[in-house]
Structure formats: structure tokens, C-alpha cells
Coordinates of C-alpha atoms in Angstrom, one line a residue:
X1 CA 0.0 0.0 0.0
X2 CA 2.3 2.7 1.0
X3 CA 4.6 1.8 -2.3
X4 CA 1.4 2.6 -4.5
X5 CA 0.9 6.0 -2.6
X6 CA 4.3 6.8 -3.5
X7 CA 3.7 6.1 -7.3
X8 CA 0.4 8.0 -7.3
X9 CA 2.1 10.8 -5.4
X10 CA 4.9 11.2 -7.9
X11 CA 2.5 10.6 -10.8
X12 CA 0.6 13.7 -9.1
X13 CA 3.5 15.3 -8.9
X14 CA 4.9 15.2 -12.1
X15 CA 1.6 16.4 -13.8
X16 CA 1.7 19.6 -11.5
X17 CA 4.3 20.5 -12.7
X18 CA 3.9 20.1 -16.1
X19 CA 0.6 22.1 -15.6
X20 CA 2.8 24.8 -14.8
X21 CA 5.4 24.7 -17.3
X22 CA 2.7 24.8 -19.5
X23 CA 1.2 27.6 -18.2
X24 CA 4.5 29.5 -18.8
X25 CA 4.6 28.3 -22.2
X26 CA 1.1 30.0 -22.8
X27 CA 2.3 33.3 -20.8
X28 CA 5.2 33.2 -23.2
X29 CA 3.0 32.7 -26.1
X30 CA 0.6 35.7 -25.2
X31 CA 3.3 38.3 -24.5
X32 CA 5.3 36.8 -27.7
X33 CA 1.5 37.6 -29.6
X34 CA 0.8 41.0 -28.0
X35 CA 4.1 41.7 -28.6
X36 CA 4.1 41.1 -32.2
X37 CA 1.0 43.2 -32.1
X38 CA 3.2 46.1 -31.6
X39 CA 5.4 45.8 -34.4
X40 CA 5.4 48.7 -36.7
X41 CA 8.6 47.0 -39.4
X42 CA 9.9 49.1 -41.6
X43 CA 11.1 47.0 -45.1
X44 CA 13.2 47.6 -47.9
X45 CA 10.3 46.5 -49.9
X46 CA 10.0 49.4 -52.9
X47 CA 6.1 50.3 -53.0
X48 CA 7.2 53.2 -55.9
X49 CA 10.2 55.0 -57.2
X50 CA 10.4 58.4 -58.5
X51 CA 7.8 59.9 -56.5
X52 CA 5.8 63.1 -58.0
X53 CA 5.0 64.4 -54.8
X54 CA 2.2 65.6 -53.3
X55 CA 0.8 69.1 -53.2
X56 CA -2.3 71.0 -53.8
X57 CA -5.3 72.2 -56.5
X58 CA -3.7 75.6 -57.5
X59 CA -5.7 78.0 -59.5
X60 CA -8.3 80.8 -60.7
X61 CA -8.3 84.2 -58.6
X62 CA -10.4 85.1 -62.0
X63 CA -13.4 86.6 -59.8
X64 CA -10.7 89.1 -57.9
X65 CA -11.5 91.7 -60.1
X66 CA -15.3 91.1 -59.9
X67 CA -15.3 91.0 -56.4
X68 CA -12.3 93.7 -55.7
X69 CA -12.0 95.8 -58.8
X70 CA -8.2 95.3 -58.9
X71 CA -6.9 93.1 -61.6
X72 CA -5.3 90.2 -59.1
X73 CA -4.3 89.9 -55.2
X74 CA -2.5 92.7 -53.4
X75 CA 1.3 92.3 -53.6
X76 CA 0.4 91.9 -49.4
X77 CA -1.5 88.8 -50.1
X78 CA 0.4 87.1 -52.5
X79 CA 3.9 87.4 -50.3
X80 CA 1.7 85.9 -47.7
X81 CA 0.7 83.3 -50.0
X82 CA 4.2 82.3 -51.4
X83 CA 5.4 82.1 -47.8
X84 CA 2.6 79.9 -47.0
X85 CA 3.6 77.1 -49.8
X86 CA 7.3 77.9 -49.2
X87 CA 7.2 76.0 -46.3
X88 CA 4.8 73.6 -47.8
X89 CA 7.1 73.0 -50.4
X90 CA 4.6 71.4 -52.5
X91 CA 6.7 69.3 -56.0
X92 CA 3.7 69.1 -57.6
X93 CA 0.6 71.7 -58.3
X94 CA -2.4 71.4 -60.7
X95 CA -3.4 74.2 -62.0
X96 CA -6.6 74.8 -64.4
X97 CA -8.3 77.8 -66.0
X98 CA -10.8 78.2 -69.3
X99 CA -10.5 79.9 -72.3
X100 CA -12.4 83.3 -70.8
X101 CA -10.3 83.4 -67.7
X102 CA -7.0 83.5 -69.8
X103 CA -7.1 83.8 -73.3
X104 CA -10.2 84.5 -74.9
X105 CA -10.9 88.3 -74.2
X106 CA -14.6 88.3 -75.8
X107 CA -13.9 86.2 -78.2
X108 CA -10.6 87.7 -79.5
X109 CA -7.5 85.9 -78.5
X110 CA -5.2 87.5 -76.6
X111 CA -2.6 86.4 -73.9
X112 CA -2.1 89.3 -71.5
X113 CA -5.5 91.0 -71.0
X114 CA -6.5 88.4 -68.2
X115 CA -3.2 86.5 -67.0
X116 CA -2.1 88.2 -64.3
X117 CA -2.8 85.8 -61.6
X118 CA -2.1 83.2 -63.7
X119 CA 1.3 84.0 -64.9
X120 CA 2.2 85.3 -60.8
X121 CA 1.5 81.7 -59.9
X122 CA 3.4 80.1 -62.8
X123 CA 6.1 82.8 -62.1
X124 CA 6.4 81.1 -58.7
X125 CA 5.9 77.7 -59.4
X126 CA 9.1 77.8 -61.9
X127 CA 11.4 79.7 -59.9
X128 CA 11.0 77.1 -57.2
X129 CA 10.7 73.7 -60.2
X130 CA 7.6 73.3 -58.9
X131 CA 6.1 70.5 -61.4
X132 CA 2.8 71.7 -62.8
X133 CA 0.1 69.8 -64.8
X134 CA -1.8 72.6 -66.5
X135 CA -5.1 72.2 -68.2
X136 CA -8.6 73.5 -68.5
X137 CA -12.3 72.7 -67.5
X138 CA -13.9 71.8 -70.0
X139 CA -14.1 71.6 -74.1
X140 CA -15.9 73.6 -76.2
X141 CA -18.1 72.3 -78.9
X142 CA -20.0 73.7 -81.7
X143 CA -23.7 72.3 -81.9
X144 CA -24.2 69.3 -79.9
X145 CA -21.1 68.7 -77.3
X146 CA -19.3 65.6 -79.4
X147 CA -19.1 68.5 -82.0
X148 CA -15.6 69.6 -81.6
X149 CA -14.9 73.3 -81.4
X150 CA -11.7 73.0 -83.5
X151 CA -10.9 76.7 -83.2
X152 CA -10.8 76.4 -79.9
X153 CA -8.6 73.8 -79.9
X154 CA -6.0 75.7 -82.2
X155 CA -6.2 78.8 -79.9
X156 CA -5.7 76.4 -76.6
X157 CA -2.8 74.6 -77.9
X158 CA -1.4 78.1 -78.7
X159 CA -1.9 79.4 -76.2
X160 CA 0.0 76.0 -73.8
X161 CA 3.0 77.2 -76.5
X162 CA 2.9 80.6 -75.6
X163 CA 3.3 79.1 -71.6
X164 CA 5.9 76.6 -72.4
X165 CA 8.2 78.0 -75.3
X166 CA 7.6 82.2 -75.1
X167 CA 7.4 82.4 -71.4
X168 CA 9.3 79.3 -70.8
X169 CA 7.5 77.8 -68.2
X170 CA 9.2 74.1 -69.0
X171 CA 7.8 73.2 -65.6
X172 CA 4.6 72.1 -67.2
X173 CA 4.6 68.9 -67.3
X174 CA 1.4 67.6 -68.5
X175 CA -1.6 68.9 -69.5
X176 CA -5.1 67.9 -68.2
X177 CA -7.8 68.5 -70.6
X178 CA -11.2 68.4 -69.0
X179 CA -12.3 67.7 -65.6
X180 CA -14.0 64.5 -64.1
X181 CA -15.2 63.7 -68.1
X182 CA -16.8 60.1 -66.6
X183 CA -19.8 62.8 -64.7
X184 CA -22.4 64.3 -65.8
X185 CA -21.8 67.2 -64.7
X186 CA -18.4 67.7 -66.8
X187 CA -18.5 69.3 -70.8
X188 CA -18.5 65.1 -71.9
X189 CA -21.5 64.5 -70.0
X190 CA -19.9 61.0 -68.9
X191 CA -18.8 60.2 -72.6
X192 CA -15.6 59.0 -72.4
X193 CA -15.3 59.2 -76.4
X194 CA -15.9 62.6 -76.5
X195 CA -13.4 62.9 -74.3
X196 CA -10.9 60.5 -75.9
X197 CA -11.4 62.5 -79.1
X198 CA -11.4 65.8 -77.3
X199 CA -7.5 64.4 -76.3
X200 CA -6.5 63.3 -80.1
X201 CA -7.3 66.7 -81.4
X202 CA -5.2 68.4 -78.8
X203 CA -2.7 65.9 -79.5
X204 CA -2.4 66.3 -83.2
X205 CA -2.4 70.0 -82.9
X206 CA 0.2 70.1 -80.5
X207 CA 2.5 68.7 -83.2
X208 CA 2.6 72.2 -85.3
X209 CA 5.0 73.3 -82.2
X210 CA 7.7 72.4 -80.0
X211 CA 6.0 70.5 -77.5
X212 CA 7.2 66.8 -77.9
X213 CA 8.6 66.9 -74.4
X214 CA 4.2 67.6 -73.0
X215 CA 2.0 64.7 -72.5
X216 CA -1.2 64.7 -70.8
X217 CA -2.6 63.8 -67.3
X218 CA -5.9 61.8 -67.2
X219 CA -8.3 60.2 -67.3
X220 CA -9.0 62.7 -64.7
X221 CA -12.2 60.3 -63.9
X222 CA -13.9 61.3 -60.6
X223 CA -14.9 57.9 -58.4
X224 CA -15.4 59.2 -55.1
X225 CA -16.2 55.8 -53.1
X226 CA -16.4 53.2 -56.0
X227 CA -13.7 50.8 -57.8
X228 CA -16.3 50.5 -60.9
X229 CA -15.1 52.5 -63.7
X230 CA -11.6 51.0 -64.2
X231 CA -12.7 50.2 -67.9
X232 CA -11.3 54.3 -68.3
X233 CA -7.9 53.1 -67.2
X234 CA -8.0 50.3 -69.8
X235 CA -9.3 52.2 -72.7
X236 CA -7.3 55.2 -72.0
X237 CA -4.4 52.9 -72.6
X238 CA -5.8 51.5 -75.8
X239 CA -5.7 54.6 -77.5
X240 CA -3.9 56.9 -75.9
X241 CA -0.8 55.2 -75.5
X242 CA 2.4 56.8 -74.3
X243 CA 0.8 59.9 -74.9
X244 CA -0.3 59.6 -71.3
X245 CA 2.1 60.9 -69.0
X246 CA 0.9 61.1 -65.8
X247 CA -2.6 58.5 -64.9
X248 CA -4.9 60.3 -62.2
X249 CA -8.5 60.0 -60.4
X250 CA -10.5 62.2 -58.2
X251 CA -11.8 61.0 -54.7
X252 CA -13.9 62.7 -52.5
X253 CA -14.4 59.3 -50.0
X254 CA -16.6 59.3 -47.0
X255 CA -14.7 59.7 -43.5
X256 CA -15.5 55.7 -43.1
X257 CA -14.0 54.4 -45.8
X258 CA -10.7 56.4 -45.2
X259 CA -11.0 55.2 -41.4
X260 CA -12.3 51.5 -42.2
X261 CA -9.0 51.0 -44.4
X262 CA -11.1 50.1 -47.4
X263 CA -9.9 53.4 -49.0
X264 CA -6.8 51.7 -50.2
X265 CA -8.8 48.7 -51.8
X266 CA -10.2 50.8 -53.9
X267 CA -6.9 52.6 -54.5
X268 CA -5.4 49.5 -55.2
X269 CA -7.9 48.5 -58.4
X270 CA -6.8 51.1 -60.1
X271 CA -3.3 50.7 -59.6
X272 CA -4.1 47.3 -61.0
X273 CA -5.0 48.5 -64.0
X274 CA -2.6 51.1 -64.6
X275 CA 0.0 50.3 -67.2
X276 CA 3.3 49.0 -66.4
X277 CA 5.9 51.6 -66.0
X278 CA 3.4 54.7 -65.5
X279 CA 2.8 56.5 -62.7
X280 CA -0.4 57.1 -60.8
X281 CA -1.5 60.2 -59.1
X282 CA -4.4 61.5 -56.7
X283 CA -5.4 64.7 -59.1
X284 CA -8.3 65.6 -56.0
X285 CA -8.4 65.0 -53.4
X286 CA -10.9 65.9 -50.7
X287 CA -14.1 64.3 -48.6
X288 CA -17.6 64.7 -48.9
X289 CA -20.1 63.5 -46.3
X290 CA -22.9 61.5 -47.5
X291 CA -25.7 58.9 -45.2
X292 CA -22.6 57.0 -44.5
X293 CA -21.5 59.7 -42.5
X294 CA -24.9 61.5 -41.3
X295 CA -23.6 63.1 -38.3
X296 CA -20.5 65.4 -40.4
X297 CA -23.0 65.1 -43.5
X298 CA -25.7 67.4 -41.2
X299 CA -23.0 69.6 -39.4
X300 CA -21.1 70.5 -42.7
X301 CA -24.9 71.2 -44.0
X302 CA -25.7 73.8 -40.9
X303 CA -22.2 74.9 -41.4
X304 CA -22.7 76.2 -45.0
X305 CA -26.2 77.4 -44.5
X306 CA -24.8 79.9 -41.3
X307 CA -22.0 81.2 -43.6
X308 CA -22.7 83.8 -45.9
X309 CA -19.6 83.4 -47.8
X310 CA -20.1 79.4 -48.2
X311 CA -21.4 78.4 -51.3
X312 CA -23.2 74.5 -51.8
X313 CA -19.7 73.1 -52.8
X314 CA -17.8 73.2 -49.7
X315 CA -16.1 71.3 -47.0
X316 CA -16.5 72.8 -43.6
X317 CA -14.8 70.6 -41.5
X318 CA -11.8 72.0 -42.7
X319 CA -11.9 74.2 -39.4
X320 CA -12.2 71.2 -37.3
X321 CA -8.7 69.4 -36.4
X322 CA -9.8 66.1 -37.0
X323 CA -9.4 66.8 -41.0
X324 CA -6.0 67.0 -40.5
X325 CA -6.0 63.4 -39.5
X326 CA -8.5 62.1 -42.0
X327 CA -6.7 63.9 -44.6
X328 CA -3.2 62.1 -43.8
X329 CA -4.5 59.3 -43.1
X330 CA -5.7 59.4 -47.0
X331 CA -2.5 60.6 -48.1
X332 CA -0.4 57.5 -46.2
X333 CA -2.6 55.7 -48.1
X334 CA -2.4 56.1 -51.3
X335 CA 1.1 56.1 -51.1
X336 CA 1.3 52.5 -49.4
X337 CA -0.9 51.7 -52.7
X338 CA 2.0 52.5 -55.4
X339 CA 0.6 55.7 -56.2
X340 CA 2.9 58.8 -56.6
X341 CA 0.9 61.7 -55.1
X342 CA -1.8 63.4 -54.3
X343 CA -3.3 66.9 -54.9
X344 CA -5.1 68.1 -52.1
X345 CA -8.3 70.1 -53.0
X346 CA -7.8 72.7 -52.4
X347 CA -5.0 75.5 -51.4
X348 CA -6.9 78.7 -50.7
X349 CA -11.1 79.7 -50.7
X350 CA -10.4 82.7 -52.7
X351 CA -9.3 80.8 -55.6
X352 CA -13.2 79.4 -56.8
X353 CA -17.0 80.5 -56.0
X354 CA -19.5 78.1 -55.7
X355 CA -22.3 79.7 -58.3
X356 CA -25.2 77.6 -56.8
X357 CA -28.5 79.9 -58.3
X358 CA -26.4 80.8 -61.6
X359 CA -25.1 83.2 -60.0
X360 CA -21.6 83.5 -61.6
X361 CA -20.6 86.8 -59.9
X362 CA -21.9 85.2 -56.3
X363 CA -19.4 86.2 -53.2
X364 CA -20.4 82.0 -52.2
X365 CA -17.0 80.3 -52.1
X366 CA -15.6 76.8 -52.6
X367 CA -14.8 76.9 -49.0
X368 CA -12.1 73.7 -49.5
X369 CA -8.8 75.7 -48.4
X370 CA -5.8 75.7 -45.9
X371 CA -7.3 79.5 -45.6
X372 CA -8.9 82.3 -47.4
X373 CA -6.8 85.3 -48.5
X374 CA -9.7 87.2 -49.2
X375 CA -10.9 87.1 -45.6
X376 CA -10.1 90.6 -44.5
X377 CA -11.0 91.9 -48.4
X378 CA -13.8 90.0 -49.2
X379 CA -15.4 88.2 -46.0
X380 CA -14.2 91.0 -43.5
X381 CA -12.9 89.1 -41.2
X382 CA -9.4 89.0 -41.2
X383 CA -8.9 85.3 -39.1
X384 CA -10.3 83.7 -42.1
X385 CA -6.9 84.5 -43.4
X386 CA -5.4 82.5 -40.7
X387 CA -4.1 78.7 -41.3
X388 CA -6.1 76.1 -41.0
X389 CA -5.5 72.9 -38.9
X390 CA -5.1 70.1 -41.8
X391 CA -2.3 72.4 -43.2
X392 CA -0.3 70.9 -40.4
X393 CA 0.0 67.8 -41.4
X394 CA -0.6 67.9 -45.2
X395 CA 2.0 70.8 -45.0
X396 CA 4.7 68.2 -43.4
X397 CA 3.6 65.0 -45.7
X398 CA 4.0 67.5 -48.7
X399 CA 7.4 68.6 -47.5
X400 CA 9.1 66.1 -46.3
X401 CA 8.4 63.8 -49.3
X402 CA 10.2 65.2 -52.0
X403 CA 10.2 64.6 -55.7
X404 CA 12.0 61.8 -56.4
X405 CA 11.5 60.1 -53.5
X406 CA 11.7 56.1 -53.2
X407 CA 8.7 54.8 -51.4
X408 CA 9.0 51.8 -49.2
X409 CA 6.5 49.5 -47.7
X410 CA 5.9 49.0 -43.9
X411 CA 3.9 46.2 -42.3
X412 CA 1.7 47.0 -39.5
X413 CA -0.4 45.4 -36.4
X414 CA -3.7 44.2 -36.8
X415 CA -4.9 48.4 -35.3
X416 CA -7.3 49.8 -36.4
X417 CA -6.9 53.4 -38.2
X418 CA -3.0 52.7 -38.4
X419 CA -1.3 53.6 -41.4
X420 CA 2.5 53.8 -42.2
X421 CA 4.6 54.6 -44.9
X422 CA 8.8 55.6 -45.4
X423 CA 9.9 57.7 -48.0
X424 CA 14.0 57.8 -48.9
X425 CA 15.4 60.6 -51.0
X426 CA 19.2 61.0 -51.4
X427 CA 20.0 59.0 -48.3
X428 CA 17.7 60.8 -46.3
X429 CA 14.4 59.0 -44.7
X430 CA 11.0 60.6 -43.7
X431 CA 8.6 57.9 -41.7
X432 CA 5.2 59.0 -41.1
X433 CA 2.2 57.5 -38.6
X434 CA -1.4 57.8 -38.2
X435 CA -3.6 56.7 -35.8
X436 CA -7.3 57.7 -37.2
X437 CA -8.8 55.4 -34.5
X438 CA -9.8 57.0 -30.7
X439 CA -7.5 54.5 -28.6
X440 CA -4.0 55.0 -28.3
X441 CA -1.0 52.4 -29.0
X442 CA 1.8 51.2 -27.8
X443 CA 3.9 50.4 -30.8
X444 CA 7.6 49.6 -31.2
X445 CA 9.2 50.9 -34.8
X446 CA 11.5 48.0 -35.7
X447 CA 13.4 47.2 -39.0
X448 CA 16.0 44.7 -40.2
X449 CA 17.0 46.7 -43.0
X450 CA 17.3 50.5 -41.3
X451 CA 19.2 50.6 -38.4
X452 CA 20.5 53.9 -36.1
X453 CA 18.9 57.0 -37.9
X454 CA 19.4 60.6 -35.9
X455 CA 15.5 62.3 -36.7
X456 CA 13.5 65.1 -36.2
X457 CA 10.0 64.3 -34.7
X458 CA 6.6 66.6 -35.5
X459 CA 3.0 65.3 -33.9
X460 CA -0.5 66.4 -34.5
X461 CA -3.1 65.7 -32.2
X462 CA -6.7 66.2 -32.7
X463 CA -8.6 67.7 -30.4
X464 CA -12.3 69.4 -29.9
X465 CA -13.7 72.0 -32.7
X466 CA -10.4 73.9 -34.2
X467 CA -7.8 73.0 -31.5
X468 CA -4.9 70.7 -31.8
X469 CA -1.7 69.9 -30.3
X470 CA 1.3 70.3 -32.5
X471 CA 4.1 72.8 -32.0
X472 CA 4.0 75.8 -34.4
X473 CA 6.2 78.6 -35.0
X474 CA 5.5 82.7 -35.4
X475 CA 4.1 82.0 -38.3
X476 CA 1.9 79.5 -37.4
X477 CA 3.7 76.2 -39.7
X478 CA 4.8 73.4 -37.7
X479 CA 7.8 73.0 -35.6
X480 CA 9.3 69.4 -34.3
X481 CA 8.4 68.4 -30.9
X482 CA 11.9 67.0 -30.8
X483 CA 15.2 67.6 -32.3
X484 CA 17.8 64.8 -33.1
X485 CA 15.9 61.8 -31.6
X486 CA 17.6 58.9 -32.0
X487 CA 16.3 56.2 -33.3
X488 CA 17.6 52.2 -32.8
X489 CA 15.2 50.0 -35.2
X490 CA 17.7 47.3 -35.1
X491 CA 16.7 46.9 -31.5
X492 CA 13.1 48.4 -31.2
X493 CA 12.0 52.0 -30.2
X494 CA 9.0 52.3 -28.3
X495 CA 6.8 55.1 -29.0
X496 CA 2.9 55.7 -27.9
X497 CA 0.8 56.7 -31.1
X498 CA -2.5 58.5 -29.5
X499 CA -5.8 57.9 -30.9
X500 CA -6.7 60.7 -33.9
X501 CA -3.1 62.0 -34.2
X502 CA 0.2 61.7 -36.6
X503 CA 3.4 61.4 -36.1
X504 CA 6.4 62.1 -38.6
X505 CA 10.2 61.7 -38.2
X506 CA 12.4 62.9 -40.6
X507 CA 16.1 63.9 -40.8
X508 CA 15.3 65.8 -44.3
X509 CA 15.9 69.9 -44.5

């Protein structure tokens, strides 16, 4: 008896103990997980080379001397203005204008009569080799709309020479002819062989000049929230060819489908379809607030209809910090998709009214912009002048991811609203970070292939109505938070990334 009580004691024993080893291994194996779950890895995996850059809609001022009775912007306003995108350092601008706003002076042609503001932004854009894809609304047509006005195509493409070989503005790149052709609203009407023939003509008249070395920018095709009309992309190439320099869409997405993540599957079928070797651009980008998103959808309506200077067409939650975050959050990712910028719409209120009775002349504005220069001149109230939050962080994405730039892949936690992406120009690295979700995490930035890096860090924070956290200078454009961090992803740096906020390192200029 007491030899069997030994045995079962030791059998008894023996399984205790094993119990607890494997209780270990199961503690091991849930830190190891949660651990894991914190891995932000930087890769030498090449998303995109030869980055555009991102930047801004640039453009109009044509109702200045409407609304002013000055030909452009006071010398005041336009300094302020070139400071603003100085620091912005935008590579790439878009920049679109009609016959009547630049060449057509009652029906006469003529370069010079209504130019001003044009050629003071294309004065700027060169001296600073700003990229520009230059372009204009619509097409004019004689009769019914797939009737080609050929005159004014002569007097268009003359006009692009007179930009490009008499005022030498070799920065154009590209040139966008027709806006959003695939809606209704545009001068197709949704036809895309009106505007595929629209591009030919253009094409076959540019050949009577130097312009070789100018391709265009399209299908300009506005999707908003939909991966549908990818049959553009493939006819596009069918016909158009090489002649396409530069592929683009429009979005306007709902705040849930940037914060969801399935922004970037929609991205990503058109990247699909985007011929091998070309490059792919955002050519708007903004967000409009439908059902999905009822709450902003009703504010941004009560907004508008309290403003006097707001027309139908605008965005007003571009005073509320929280753009700022859905904006880079966009931004990060389209660039994890392969694509090789974005133009934000849009740089400034003043630029566009929002002519919602027919009203052309209407004071209503496009309110879409990092400000309003007009504010003290047209609105009276000066602080409309004043920056807006989602410059902050569109501002720093723009600038410290250069032309050029190698775009590399970074895998990321199962989080929600987490975004990632590295940029590399001429040895030098920008990483960016966005948390769109409300719960903060604890992340650890880890690569095999980066190791020591000595960067500058910059944070946004979102925070109630117009405030944010974010150092700023005396001129109100972001400052780092911290100088000459060091950075170990070798070994793992732990950093906390708050719910709604953005984080960027860079050791870039």
C-alpha cells in the first residue's frame, strides 16, 4: 500500500508541474503575440520610385477683379501666400483655367488682358521647379457637345506654346484637358469618347510646335467611393498610349471608408490596372459626407447654411482638427498603394465660387482651403486669413516627401486606423504615422533593414472644434516636438501613437 501511494504521489506530482510549465509556455506565447501586435517594421520593400510628390489644387483668382476691382491679389496677399507654400514645399501643383479666364478676351485671343494671376502663380511655381500639370475645365463644342470646337482647340494649344516656349515655363509637365469627363456634370457629359477624341485633337495640334517633351494627365475620372469605372484606365491605354504621362482620379471618399481602411482597396484597383511603368496620381483629393457619414453630412450642411460666404460646394470641417487626421490618413494611403501623389483640394477659398442659383458673380466660395486670403478683403474678417488645422500635417507629408522620392513598404499590427509609410530621397528617410482610431497604442518601430537614424519628430493631435496639439512657430507652420531623436530600429523604439493624431520623423531639410 504505501509503495502505491508513492507512485500516485509522484505521478501527481509530475503532472503539476507540467501544468505549470505549461502555463508558462502560454504566458510566453501571449506576450510573444501581444508583442508582435506592436510591431510597426519598416522594409526595404520598394512600393514606388520616382515619386511626384504631393501638393495641392492651384488656381483661378479670376473673380478678384469682380469681387475687388483690382486686376489680381495685393502684392500683401500674394507674399503671404508664397510664404505659405514655401514651407509647404509642394513638388507638384495642378493648375486649371478656361478659355475666358485666360485667353479669350470676348472672343478675340489674346494672352495678357486676363493672365495676371495666372502668370504670378506660374512665375512662382518655376522659380522654385515646382512640377505643374496645366489644363482647363472643359471643351468647347459647336452644336451638340461631341461636336468639336476645333478653333478652340487651335487657340488652346497656342496658347500652352505661348506658356511653355515664349514664357518658358518648361515646368509644365502635363496637361489635363477636362475635368471629371466620366460625370455628368463635366462638358463630356460622362462620354468618355468625347473625351478620348477631345485628347486626339489636342494631340495632333500640339504637333505644329515644339511640345514633344508635354504629355497629358488623365483620365481625370472622378470615383469618389467606388472601384467601378476601371474600364477608363483600360481604354485610356488603348488609345492613348504613351501619350499619357501622368494616370490620375479624383476622390472625395466618405470619412469611413478612409478610417475603415477600405480606401486603399479601392486605390489599389486602379493601380491594378494602370499600365506597367506609369505612374499614378491623386489629381483631387478631398471628402464629402454623404448617409454613411450623417452626423459630419448634417454639421457640414448647418455649417454652410450659417455662412454667408459658403457656397453649396464646400467642406466645412476643414476648421475642425480632426481633418487634418483624416486627410493624412488618405494621403499615407495612397502612397502605401503605389501611387505617386496626391493633390489636395484645395489650397486657398479665394481661388473658386460656388455659383449655386447661376449666379456667376456670387461672393459664395468653394470653402475647401488651408485658408482664405480674401478674408479681410472679401469676407471682413481678417482670421479667415489664418491657417487652418489640416495644413499641419498635409503641410509636413508634402514637404518632407520630395520629388524623387523612393517609397517603401511598412507592415503594420492588426490596429485599427494605423497607417504607415517611409519615403527615402538622397539617403535621407522621412517615416510617417497615423492613428485615425480614438484609442492610443503602444507600438515599437523596428526594422532589419534601417538601423541607427538621428531624426526630427513633429506630432499632431486632434482635439475638440479647431484645437490641436502640435508645436508651431510665429508663423503659425509646424515645428518638431523634438530635435535629433535617435532612433535604434535594429533593437526596437518604443513610441505611444495616441488615438486621432500623426506622427512624422524625418532627418530631411
Amino acid at each position: 500500500m504505501k509503495r502505491i501511494k508513492t507512485n500516485n504521489m509522484f505521478t501527481f506530482l509530475l503532472s503539476l508541474s507540467l501544468l505549470f510549465v505549461s502555463c508558462e509556455d502560454t504566458e510566453v506565447s501571449i506576450d510573444s503575440t501581444v508583442q508582435k501586435n506592436r510591431e510597426v517594421v519598416v522594409t526595404q520593400q520598394v512600393v514606388s520610385t520616382d515619386f511626384v510628390g504631393n501638393g495641392a489644387q492651384w488656381g483661378g483668382y479670376d473673380m478678384v477683379p469682380t469681387w475687388l476691382g483690382t486686376e489680381t491679389l495685393s502684392n500683401a496677399d500674394w507674399e503671404k501666400l508664397f510664404e505659405r507654400i514655401d514651407f509647404m514645399r509642394p513638388p507638384f501643383l495642378r493648375i486649371i483655367t478656361t478659355a475666358s479666364w485666360s485667353y479669350d478676351n470676348g472672343g478675340v485671343y489674346d494672352e495678357n488682358a486676363k493672365t495676371q494671376s495666372l502668370f504670378k502663380m506660374l512665375d512662382y511655381a518655376k522659380s522654385r521647379n515646382i512640377e505643374v500639370s496645366f489644363g482647363e475645365w472643359g471643351h468647347h463644342s459647336v452644336g451638340e457637345i461631341d461636336q468639336i470646337d476645333m478653333n478652340w482647340i487651335a487657340n488652346s494649344v497656342k496658347f500652352l506654346n505661348h506658356l511653355i516656349n515664349e514664357k518658358g515655363y518648361t515646368n509644365i509637365k502635363t496637361v489635363n484637358m477636362i475635368n471629371e469627363p466620366n460625370g455628368d456634370w463635366s462638358s463630356t457629359q460622362g462620354s468618355y469618347t468625347i473625351w478620348r477624341d477631345v485628347q486626339l485633337a489636342y494631340l495632333d495640334e500640339m504637333q505644329k510646335y515644339n511640345l514633344s517633351n508635354i504629355h497629358l494627365m488623365g483620365p481625370d475620372i472622378a470615383i469618389f467611393n467606388t472601384a467601378s469605372q476601371t474600364d477608363w484606365f483600360t481604354n485610356t491605354q488603348n488609345d492613348l498610349g504613351e501619350n499619357i504621362g501622368l494616370y490620375d482620379i479624383h476622390v472625395y471618399p466618405e470619412q469611413q471608408l478612409i478610417r475603415r481602411g477600405e480606401f486603399a482597396d479601392m486605390l489599389s484597383a486602379y493601380k491594378k490596372v494602370t499600365p506597367e511603368g506609369k505612374r499614378l496620381v491623386l489629381g483631387e483629393i478631398g471628402f464629402k459626407y454623404t448617409e454613411v457619414d450623417a452626423e459630419l453630412k448634417q454639421e457640414n450642411e448647418e455649417a454652410i447654411a450659417n455662412d454667408p460666404f459658403a457656397g453649396n460646394d464646400s467642406n466645412m470641417m476643414i476648421y475642425k482638427s480632426f481633418y487634418g487626421i483624416d486627410m493624412a490618413d488618405a494621403l499615407i494611403q495612397a502612397m502605401r498603394e503605389g501611387y505617386s501623389g496626391s493633390l489636395v483640394w484645395s489650397m486657398d477659398d479665394a481661388m473658386y465660387n460656388s455659383p449655386d442659383n447661376g449666379d456667376w458673380n456670387t461672393t459664395k466660395l468653394k470653402r475647401w482651403g488651408f485658408w482664405n486670403i480674401l478674408g479681410e478683403e472679401l469676407t471682413s474678417n481678417a482670421a479667415d486669413e489664418n491657417i487652418r488645422p489640416f495644413f499641419y500635417p498635409v503641410s509636413l507629408l508634402t514637404r518632407y516627401f520630395p520629388a524623387g522620392s523612393d517609397i517603401y513598404q511598412v507592415n503594420l499590427p492588426d490596429k485599427k486606423g494605423l497607417r504607415a509609410v517611409l519615403g527615402v530621397h538622397n539617403g535621407k528617410h522621412t517615416l510617417a504615422l497615423v492613428n485615425s482610431h480614438y484609442s492610443s497604442y503602444d507600438l515599437v518601430l523596428k526594422s532589419d533593414d534601417f538601423s541607427k537614424l538621428t531624426l526630427d519628430k513633429y506630432v499632431y493631435k486632434s482635439k475638440e472644434g479647431v484645437d490641436f496639439i502640435g508645436p508651431v512657430n510665429e508663423k503659425g507652420f509646424a515645428s518638431p516636438i523634438e530635435t535629433d531623436v535617435q532612433i535604434d530600429f535594429n533593437k526596437g523604439e518604443k513610441i505611444t501613437l495616441e488615438g486621432e493624431s500623426f506622427v512624422l520623423f524625418t532627418n530631411m531639410d
